[in-house]
Amino acid sequence: MRTTTRRTHGVRRALTGALLAGLTLLTSAGAAVADDPSASASPAGDEAGPTEAGTTFRTATALKPDQTGTAQASTGDYLYWVFPADAGQRPTVEATVKLPENAARRSTSTWQIDVYDGLRRRQACMYGHQTRKAAADAATVELSCVLRPVRAWSEPWANDPLPGSYYVRLTVVDLPADELGLPVGAEVKATVKEQGGAHDVDGALSEPLVPGVSVAAAGDTGDAGASAAPRVPSAGEPEDGWASGWWTDRWLWTVGGGVLAALAAVFGYSLTRGRGRPARVPQGV
């Protein structure tokens, strides 16, 4: 009976040790998330946002995530901004249009916000108010567009959002011609939310969809003997680079699965090994 009791205590100690080891691994993984800047949410834009907008894709004004851009324009103008979105992130674009005074307007207007990727493919919104009508007496109109999560890789024929620059276009799409040219104010904010390893895929782009990134990469490798100058991120590119972090929450699932497998193995062994030599059997047998 003492032998059985000692073995029971040994199994309990083994289970306790495996559990503590699993908790240690999970704690270390959580600390890695806190230490890795790429795994955290995008920092809020403390600096003042841009106060103008571009009028074409080429002249789009760069926005940082969580930064608000403003612009003064006229009804009928096309306003463009550009912001970066990396793999595993879900972009959200919000826009507010401050309409002219009621005395200058006599009819309703329809405003629309569109989002294009680095290949200038229009991306569909998962949900939001992409197009809205403003009554003649309305002071503002608010628009929003929540995109699909950005994938690290996709088939050439697919229209999936990929890492790179995303262009925001704001304009009025329905307004009488005699009311075009009235002054309006616009505010646009782009945010990105980390979606985690659930959207990870086995593959990656050779280069993000940023205009001119291939030319820049070729220029960096062309003159190896020249002194390396500090690289300045281009418009629509994250300051810390693309997909700079090694961490995804799949590590938690991997570690957790390993801990559960170890516990199951120890518990199964304790059930199948038996209770040892029966007390009635002599030691010499």
Steps between C-alpha positions, in 0.01 A plus 500: 500500500788736571639430152165585345476817707849610397418440134177699532693790650756468219227524236355806671840664513551426130162650412570806713841544340357475149229752584753745644720458192205575275409810698861616477500460122171683464625781725815532292291511183283774646810698594622467143174655379549794734862547396439468125385839368357347184259284700341791676240730358612781278606805700270794502603792288610758756631740240264722304353342192532641148280796415462436130406216268622388162289521186631182329647164598850632434454805723313323783587635844663247734321414824633301792271252675274673754593839356230743387547689177304815419449693179309796364359443153205565273205276427585296194870462583658157537699477825765229548689369802727194534584287805683168558341169600699184571413132506266398781349848535145612426484865384214731583453837332275771641421831335300807601396766250404846627245627253447862388249723674135423441444830317737390223335158448157415365515124440633178646847368423650152498853445628714191459828366633698241304809304601753364249801276559853550365393362160215751496243226530187617675452306823153411619391599848401228747260744661460870564337798329700534182239719327266740674252768405502838671182702523494863396500611863767256624821643646719191468499154349698207643633209297684180595646191338632189674715293267570128508810386693820543301650170381871434471455321169225434249436342161564731203137478389360589843412849617610445859651797687879463517772681698584842362361847449128565515349804332193680631290702257227732621263683267140595434327275245159660469455878505339752264751675275405846627611403854846374407791705629358582843760484779505188721725363773610138525647286779632150434641249749640154425544240773631144488409220737713190549305183419760250622612167364153392392562673167859383448567312177795298374648751262617859467546764235853565377427872534204689650265679264658842530564714191871507419607237753659277233698792357618596848607143576699482175671829582597376846685196357649672198785687675644271765814708553320822584447596860159389623278798577216467750190383321200731517159330477309604192145629500257232603761283675523414873786661690616163639483323163271233364422188704795576729388281788548126538215468745150370425249359746544161336795462738252496788300223335819303430631532855159434652454190285844371603419548869166321469665214310765463774235497773294244310807278452591510870141435606463214252824345621381518860181313404664225295811421704302320772540516877827312529573169670210365706571491874431126517784415255836444672789731408719221370247377241 
